[in-house]
PDB file of C-alpha atoms in Angstrom:
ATOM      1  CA  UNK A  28     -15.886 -18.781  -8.563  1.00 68.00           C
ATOM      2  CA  UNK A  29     -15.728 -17.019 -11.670  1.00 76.00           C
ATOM      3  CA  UNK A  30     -15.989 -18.968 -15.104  1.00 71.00           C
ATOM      4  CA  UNK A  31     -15.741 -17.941 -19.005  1.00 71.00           C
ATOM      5  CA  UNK A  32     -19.032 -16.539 -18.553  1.00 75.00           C
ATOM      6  CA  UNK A  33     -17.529 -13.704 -16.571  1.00 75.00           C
ATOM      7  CA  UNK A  34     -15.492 -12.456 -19.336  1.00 84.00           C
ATOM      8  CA  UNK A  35     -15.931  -9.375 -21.094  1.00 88.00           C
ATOM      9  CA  UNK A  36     -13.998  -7.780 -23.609  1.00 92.00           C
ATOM     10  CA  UNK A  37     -10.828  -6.318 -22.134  1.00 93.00           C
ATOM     11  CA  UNK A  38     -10.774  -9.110 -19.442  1.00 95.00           C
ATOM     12  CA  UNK A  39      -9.103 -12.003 -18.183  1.00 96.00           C
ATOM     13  CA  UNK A  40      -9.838 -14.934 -16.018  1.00 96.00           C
ATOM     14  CA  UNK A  41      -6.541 -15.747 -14.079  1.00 96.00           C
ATOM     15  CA  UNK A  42      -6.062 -18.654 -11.884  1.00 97.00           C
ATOM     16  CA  UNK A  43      -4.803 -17.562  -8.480  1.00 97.00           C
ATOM     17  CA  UNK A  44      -0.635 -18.040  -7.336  1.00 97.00           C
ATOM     18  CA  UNK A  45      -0.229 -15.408  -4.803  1.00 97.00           C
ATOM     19  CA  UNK A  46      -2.190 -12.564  -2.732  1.00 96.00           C
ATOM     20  CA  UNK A  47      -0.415 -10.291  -0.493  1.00 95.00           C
ATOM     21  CA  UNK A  48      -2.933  -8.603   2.365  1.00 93.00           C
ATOM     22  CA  UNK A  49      -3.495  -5.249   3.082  1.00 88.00           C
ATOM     23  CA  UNK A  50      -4.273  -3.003   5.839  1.00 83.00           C
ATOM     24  CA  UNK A  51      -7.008  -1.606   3.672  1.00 83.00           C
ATOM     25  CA  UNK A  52      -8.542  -4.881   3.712  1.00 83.00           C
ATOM     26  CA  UNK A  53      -9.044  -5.643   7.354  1.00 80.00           C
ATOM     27  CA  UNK A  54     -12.183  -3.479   8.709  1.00 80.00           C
ATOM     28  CA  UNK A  55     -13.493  -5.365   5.205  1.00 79.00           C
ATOM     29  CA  UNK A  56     -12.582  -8.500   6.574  1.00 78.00           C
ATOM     30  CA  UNK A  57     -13.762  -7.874   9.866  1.00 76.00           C
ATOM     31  CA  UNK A  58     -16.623  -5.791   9.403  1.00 71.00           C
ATOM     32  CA  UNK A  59     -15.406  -3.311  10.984  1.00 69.00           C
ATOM     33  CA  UNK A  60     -15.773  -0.411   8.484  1.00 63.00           C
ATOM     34  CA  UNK A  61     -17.752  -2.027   5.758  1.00 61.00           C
ATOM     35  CA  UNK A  62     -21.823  -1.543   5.458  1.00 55.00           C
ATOM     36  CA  UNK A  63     -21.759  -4.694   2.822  1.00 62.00           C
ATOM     37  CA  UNK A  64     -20.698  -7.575   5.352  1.00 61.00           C
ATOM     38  CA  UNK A  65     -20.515 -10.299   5.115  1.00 65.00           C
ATOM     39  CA  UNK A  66     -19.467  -9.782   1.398  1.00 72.00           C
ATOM     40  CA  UNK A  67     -19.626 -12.541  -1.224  1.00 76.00           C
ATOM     41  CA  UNK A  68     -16.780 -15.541  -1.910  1.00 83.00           C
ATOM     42  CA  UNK A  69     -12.931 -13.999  -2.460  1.00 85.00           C
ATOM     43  CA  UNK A  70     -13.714 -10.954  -0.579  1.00 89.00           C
ATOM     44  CA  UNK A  71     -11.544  -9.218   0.364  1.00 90.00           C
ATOM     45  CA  UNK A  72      -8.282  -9.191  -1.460  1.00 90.00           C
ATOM     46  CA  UNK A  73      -6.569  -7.004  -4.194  1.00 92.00           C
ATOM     47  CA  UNK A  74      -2.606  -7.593  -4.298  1.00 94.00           C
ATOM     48  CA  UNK A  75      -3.017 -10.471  -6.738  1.00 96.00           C
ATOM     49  CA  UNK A  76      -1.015 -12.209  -8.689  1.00 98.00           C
ATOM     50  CA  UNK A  77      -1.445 -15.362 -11.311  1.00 97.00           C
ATOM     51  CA  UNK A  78      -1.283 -17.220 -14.978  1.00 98.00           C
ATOM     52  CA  UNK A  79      -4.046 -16.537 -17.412  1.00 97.00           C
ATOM     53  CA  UNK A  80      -5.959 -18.803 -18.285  1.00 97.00           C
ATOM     54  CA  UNK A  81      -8.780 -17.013 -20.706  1.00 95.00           C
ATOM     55  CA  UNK A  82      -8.368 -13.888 -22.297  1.00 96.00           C
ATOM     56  CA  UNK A  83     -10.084 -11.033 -24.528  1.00 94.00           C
ATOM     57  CA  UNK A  84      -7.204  -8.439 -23.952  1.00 95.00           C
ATOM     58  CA  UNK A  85      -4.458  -8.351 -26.325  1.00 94.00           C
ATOM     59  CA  UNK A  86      -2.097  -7.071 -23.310  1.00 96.00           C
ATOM     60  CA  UNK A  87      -3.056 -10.251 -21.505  1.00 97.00           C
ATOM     61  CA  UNK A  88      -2.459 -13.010 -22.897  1.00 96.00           C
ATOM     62  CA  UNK A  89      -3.172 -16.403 -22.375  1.00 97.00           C
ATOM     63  CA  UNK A  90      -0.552 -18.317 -19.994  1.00 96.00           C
ATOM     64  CA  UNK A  91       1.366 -14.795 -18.917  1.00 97.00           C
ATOM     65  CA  UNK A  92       1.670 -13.876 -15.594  1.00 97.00           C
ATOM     66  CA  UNK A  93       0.247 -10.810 -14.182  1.00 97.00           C
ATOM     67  CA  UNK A  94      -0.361  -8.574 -11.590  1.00 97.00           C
ATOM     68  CA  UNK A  95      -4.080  -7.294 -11.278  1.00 95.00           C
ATOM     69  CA  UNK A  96      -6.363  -6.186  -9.220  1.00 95.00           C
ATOM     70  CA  UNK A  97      -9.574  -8.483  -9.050  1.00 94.00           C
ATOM     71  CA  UNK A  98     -13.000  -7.425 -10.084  1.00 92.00           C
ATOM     72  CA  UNK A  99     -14.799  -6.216  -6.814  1.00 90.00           C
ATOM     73  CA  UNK A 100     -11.526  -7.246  -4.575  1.00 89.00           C
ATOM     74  CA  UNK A 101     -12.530 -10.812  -5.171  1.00 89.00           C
ATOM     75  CA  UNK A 102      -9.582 -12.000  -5.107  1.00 90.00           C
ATOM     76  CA  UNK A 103      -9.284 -14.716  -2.650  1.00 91.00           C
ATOM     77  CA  UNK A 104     -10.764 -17.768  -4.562  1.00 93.00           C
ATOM     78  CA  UNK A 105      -9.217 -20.331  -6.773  1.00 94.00           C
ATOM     79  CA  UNK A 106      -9.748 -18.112 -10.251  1.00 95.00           C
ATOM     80  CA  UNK A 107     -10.618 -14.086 -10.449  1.00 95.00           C
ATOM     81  CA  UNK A 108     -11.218 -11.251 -13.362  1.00 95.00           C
ATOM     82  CA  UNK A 109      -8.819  -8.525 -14.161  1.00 95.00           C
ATOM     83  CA  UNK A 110      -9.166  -5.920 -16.219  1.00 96.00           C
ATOM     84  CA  UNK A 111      -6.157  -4.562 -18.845  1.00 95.00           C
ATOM     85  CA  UNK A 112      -7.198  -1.199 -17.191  1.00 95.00           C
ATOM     86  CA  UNK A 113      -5.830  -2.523 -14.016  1.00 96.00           C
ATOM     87  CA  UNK A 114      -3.144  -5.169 -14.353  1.00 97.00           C
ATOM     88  CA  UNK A 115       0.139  -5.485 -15.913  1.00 97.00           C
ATOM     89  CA  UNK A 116       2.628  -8.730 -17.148  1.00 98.00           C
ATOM     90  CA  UNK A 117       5.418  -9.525 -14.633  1.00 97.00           C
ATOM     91  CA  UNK A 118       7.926 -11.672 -15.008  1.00 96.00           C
ATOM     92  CA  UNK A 119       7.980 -15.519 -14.212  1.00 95.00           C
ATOM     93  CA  UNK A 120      12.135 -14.665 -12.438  1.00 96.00           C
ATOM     94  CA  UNK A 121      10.041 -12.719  -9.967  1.00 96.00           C
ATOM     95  CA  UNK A 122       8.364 -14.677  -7.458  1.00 96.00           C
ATOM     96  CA  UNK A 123       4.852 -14.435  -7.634  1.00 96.00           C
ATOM     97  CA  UNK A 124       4.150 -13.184  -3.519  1.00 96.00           C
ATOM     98  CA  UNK A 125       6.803 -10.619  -4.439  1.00 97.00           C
ATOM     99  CA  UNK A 126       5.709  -9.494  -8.017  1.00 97.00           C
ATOM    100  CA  UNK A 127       2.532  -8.551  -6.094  1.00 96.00           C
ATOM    101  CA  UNK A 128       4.593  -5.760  -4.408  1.00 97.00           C
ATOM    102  CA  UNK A 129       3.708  -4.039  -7.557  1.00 97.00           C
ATOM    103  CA  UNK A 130       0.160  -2.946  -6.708  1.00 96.00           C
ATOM    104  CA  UNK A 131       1.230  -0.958  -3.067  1.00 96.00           C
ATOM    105  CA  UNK A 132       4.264   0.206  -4.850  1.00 97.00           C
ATOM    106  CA  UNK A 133       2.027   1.696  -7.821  1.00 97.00           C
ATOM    107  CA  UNK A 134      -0.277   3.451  -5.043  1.00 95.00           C
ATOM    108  CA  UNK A 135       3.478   5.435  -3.288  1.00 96.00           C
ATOM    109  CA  UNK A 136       5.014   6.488  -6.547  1.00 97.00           C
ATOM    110  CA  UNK A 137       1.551   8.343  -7.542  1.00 96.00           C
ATOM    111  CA  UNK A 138       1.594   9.795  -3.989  1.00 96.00           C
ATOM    112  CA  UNK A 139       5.283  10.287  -3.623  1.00 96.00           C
ATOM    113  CA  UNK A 140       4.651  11.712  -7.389  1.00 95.00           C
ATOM    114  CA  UNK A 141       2.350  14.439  -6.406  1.00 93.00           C
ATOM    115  CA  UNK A 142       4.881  16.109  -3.701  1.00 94.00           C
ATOM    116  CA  UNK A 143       7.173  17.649  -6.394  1.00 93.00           C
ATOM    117  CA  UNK A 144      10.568  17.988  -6.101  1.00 94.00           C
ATOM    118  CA  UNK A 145      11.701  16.410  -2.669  1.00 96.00           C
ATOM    119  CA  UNK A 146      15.500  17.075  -2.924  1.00 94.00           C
ATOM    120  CA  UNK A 147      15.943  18.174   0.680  1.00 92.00           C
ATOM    121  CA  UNK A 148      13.084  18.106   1.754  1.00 96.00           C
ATOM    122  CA  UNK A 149      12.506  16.783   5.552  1.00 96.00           C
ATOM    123  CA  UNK A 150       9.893  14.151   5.603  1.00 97.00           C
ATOM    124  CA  UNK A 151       7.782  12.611   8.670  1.00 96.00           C
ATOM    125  CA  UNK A 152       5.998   9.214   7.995  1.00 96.00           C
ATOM    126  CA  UNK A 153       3.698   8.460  10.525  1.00 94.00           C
ATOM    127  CA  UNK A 154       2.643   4.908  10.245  1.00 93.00           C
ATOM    128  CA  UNK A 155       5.660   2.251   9.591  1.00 93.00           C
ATOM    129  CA  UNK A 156       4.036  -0.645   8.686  1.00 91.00           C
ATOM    130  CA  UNK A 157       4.419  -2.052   5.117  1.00 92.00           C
ATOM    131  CA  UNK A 158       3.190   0.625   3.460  1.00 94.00           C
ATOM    132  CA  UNK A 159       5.118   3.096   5.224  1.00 94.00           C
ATOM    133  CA  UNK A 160       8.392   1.255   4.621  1.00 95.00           C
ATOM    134  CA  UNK A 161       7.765   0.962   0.729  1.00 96.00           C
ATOM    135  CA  UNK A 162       6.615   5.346   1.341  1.00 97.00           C
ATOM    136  CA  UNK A 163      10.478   5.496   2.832  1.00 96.00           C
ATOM    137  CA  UNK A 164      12.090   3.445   0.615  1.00 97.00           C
ATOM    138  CA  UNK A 165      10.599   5.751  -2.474  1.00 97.00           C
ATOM    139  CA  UNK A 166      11.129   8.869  -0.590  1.00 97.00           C
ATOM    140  CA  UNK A 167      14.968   8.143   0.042  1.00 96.00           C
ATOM    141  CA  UNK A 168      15.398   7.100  -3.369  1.00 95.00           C
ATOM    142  CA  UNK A 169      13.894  10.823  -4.089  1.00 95.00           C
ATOM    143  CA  UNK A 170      16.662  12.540  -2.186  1.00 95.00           C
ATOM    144  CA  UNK A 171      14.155  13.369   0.874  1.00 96.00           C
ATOM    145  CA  UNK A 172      15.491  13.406   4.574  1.00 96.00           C
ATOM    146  CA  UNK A 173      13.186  11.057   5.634  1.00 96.00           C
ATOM    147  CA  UNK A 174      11.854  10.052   9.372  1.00 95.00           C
ATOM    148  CA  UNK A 175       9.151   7.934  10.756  1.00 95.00           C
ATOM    149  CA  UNK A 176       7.238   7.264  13.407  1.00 93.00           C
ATOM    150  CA  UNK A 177       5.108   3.737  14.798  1.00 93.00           C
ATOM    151  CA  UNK A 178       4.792   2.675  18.366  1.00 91.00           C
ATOM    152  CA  UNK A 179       5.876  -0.812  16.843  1.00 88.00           C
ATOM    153  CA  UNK A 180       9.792  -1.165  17.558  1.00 84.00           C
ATOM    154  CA  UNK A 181      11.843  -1.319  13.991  1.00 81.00           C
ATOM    155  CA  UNK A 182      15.486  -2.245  13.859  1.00 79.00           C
ATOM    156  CA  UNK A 183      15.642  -2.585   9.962  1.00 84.00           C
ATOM    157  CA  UNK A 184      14.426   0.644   9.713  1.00 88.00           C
ATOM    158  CA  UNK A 185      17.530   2.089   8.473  1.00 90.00           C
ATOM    159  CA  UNK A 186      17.546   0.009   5.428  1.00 92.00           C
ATOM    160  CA  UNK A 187      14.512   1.020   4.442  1.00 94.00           C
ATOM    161  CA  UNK A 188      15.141   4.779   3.860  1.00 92.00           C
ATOM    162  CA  UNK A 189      14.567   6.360   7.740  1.00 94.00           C
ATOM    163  CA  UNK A 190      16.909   8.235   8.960  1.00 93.00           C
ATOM    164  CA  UNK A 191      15.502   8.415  11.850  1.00 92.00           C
ATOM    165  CA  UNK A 192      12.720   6.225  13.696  1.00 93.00           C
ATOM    166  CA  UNK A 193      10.638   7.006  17.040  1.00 92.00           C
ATOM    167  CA  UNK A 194       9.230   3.756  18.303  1.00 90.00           C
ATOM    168  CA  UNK A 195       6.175   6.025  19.848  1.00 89.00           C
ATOM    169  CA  UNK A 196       3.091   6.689  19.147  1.00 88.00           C
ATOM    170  CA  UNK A 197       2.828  10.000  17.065  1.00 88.00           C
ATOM    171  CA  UNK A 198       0.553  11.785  19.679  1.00 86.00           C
ATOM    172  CA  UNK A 199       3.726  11.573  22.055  1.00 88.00           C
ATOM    173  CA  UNK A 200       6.117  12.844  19.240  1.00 86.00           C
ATOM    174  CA  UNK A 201       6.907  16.739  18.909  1.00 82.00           C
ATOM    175  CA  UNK A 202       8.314  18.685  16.436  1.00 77.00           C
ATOM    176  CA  UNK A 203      11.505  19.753  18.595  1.00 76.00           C
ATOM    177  CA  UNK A 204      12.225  15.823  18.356  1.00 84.00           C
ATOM    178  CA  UNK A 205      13.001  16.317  14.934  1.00 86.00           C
ATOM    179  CA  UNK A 206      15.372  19.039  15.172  1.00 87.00           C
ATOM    180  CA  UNK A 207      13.112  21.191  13.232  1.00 89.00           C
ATOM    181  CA  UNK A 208       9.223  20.731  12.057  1.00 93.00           C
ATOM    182  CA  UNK A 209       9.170  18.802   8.315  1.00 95.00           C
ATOM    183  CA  UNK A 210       8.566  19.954   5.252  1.00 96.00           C
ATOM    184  CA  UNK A 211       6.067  17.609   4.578  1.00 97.00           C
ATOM    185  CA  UNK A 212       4.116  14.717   7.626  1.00 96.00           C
ATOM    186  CA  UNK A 213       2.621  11.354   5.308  1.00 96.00           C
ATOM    187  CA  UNK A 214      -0.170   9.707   6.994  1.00 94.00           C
ATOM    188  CA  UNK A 215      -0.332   6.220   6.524  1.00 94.00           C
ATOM    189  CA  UNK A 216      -2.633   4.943   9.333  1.00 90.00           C
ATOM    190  CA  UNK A 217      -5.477   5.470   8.597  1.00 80.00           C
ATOM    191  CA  UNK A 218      -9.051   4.125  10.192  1.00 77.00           C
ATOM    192  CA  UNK A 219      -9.202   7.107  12.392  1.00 74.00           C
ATOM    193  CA  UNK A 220      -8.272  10.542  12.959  1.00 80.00           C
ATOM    194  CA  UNK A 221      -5.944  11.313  15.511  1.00 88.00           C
ATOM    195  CA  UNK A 222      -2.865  10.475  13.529  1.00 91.00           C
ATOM    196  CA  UNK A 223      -4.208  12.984  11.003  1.00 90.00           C
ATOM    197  CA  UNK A 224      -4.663  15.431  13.530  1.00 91.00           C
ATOM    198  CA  UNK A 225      -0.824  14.853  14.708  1.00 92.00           C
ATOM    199  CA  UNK A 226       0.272  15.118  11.398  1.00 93.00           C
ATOM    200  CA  UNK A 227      -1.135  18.891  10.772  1.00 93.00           C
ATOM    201  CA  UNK A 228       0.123  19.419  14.155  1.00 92.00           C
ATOM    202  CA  UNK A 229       3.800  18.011  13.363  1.00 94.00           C
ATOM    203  CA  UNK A 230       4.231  20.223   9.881  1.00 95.00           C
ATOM    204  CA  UNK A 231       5.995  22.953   9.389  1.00 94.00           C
ATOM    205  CA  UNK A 232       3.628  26.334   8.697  1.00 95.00           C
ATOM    206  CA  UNK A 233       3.205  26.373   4.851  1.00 95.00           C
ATOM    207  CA  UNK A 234       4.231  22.359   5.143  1.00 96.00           C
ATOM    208  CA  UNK A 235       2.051  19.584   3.511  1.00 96.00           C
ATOM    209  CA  UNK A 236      -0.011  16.895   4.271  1.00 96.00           C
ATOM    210  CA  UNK A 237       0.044  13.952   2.773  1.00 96.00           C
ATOM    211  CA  UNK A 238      -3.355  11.260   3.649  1.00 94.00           C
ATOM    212  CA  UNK A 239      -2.138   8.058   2.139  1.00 93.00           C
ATOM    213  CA  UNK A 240      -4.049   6.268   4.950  1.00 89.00           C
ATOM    214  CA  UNK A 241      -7.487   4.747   4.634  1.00 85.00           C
ATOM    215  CA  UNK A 242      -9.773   7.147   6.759  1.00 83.00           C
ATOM    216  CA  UNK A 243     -12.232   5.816   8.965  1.00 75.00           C
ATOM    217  CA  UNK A 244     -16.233   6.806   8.699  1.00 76.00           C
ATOM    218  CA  UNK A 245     -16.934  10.370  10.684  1.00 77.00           C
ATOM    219  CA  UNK A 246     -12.934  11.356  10.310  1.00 80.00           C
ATOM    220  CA  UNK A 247     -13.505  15.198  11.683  1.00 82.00           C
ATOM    221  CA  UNK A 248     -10.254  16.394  11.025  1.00 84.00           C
ATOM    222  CA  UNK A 249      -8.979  20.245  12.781  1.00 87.00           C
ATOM    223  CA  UNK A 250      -9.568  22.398   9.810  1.00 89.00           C
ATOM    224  CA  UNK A 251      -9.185  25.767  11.395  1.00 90.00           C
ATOM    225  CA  UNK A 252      -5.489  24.900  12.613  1.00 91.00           C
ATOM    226  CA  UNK A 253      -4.498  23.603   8.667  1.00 90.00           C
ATOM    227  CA  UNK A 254      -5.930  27.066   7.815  1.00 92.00           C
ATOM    228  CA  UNK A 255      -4.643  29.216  10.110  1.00 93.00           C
ATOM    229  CA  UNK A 256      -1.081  27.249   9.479  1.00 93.00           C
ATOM    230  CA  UNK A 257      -1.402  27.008   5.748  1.00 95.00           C
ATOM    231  CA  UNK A 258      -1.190  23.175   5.692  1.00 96.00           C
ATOM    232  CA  UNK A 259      -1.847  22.097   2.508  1.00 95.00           C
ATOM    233  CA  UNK A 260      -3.697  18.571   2.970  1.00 93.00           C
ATOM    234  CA  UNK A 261      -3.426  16.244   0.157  1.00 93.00           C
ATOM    235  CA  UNK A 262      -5.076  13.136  -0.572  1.00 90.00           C
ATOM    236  CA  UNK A 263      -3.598   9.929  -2.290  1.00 90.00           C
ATOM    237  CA  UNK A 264      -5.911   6.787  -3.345  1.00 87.00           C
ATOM    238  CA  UNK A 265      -6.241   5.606  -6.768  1.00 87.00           C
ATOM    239  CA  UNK A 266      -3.949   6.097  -9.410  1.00 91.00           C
ATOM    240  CA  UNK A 267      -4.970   5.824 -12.602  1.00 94.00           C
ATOM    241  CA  UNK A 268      -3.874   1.386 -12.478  1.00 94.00           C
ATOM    242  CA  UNK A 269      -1.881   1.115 -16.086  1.00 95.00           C
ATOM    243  CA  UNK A 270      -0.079   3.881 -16.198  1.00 96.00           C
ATOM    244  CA  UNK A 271       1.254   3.179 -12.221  1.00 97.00           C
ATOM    245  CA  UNK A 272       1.300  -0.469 -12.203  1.00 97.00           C
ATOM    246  CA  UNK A 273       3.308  -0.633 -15.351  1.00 97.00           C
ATOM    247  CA  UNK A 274       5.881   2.327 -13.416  1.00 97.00           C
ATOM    248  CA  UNK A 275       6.148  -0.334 -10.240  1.00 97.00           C
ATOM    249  CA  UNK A 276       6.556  -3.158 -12.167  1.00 97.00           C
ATOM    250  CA  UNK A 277       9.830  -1.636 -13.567  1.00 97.00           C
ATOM    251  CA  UNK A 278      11.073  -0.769  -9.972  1.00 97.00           C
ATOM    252  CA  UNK A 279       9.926  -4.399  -8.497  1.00 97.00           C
ATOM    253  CA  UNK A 280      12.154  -5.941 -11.215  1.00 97.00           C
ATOM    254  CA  UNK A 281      15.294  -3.937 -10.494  1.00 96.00           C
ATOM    255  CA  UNK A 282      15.042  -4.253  -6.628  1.00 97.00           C
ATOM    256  CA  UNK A 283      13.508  -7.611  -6.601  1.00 97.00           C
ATOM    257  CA  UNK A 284      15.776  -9.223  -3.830  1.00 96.00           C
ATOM    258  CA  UNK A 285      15.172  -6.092  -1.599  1.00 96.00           C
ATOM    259  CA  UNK A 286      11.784  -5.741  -1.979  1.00 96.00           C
ATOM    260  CA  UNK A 287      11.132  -9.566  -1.583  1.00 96.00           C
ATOM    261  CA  UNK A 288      11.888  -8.524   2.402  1.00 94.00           C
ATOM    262  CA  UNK A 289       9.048  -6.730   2.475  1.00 95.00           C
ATOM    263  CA  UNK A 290       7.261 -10.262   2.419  1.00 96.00           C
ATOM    264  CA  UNK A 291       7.774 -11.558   5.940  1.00 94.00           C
ATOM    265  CA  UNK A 292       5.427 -14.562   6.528  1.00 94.00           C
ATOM    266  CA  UNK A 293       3.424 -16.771   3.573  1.00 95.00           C
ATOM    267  CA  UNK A 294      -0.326 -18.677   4.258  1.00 96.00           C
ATOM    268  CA  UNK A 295      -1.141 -21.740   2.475  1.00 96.00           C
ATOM    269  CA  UNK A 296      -4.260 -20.856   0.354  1.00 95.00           C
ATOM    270  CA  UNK A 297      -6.343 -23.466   2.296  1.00 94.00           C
ATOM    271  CA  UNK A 298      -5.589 -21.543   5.666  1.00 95.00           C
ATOM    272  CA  UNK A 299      -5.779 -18.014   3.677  1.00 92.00           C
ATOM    273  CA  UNK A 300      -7.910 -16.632   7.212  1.00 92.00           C
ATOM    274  CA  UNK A 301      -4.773 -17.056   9.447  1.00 92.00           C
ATOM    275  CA  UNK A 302      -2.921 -13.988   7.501  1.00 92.00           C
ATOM    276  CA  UNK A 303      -5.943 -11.761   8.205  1.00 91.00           C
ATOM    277  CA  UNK A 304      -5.759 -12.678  11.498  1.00 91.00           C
ATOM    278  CA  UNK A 305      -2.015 -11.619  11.498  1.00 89.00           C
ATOM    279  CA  UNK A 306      -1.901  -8.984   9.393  1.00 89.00           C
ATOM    280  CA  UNK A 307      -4.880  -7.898  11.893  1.00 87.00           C
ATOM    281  CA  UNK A 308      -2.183  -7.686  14.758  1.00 85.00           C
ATOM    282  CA  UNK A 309       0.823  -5.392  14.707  1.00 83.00           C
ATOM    283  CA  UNK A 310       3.942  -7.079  16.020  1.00 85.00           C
ATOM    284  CA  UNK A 311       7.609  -6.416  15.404  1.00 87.00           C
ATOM    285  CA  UNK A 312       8.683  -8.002  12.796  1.00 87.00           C
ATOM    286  CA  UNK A 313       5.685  -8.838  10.834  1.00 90.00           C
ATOM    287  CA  UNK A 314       5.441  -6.846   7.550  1.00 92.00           C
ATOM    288  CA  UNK A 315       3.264  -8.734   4.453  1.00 94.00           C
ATOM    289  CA  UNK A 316       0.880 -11.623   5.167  1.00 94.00           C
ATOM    290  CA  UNK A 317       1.586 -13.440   1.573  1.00 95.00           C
ATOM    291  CA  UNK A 318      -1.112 -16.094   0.771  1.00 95.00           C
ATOM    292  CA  UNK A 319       0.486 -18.507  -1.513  1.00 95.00           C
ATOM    293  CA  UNK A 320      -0.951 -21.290  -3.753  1.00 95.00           C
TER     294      UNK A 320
END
């Protein structure tokens, strides 16, 4: 566990209250997709939220609470290190599992921020698990025409943004299903490549692609047929953390009763394994894995 010894200027040492999981995190858990496992203690976790404790950032200070991203996704251990570069101060009137909504959120508006102008604009989300419902939420709120797709049956999904929601797999979706092919497919599987694949299949000619989805090692993806369509494929991962952090705090404390839905089953800390093991398996119902202190 991390110390005083760990802190360098523009750091803090915050004592754990709440980690949310995400799907990015389980071929790390599992080993899955990840050349360094078994990694070292707190690994792998970066939805975190806490209280100070030590500081040497003057955004940071000492007893605040704050969302931030642990040093080397460490972030499942009693104490971890943020930097100011990647972590913001929420407030204490927003529970802590729910204030660390603001790290995914941060991640959609800087995709949802590099479409443009979506007044109008028909999108497909393929891939309706958390991420996908914070994607529609955003894109609604946009003035897009938004509909998804997840073999996972969704009866809330309405209230999310989705206007429309195919409880398929996308390989068995066409574009007559919509009406008319979208403007723009998001992709927010990821670990593979056929959902890619169905999403430059799915787009209009001229359309876009947006990859918000992890992809797996070896992703071939059909180049010739973006090409010869005009796809324009985009990739989203990233954001530059205190710029978009700071924009998603703002939106978790507006919304903070709706978004707090997002958070569908808490972990005690000392059993913090059982929420990888359901966040590992897709079931109706189950959105965020929350491990709370």
């Amino acid at each position: 566990m991390p110390g005083a010894q760990d802190i360098g200027a523009g750091n803090a040492l915050v004592r754990l209250e709440a980690g949310v999981v995400c799907g990015s995190d389980i071929p790390r858990w599992d080993g899955s997709e990840w050349s360094g496992f078994p990694a070292g203690p707190g690994f792998p976790l970066h939805e975190a939220v806490g209280r100070v404790v030590l500081s040497r950032s003057d955004r940071l200070p000492v007893g605040s609470r704050i969302v931030g991203i642990p040093q080397d996704d460490r972030g499942v251990q009693e104490m971890f290190v943020a930097s100011d570069e990647a972590a913001v101060v929420v407030p204490d009137r927003v529970p802590p599992a729910v204030a660390a909504i603001v790290q995914p959120l941060s991640t959609v508006i800087y995709a949802v921020e590099r479409l443009g102008d979506l007044s109008g604009k028909s999108v497909l989300i393929i891939g309706f698990g958390a991420l996908g419902h914070l994607t529609a939420w955003l894109l609604r709120l946009r003035g897009a025409d938004v509909s998804t797709v997840d073999p996972v049956p969704e009866t809330e999904a309405g209230a999310w943004g989705s206007e429309r929601h195919f409880d398929i797999a996308s390989a068995g979706l066409a574009a007559a299903d919509l009406g008319e092919a979208p403007d723009i497919v998001v992709e927010i599987v990821g670990h593979g490549q056929d959902t890619v694949t169905d999403a430059i299949r799915l787009v209009r000619p001229r359309g876009t692609v947006l990859v918000m989805g992890v992809p797996g090692p070896g992703t071939v993806l059909p180049l010739e047929e973006a090409f010869r369509r005009n796809v324009a494929l985009v990739g989203s991962v990233g954001p530059p953390w205190r710029e978009y952090l700071t924009k998603a705090k703002a939106l978790v404390e507006l919304h903070t009763d709706f978004l707090a839905g997002l958070i569908t089953h808490t972990v005690p800390f000392d059993a913090a394994p059982d929420a990888y093991e359901l966040y590992a398996r897709r079931v109706p119902g189950r959105l965020k894995v929350a491990v709370v202190v």
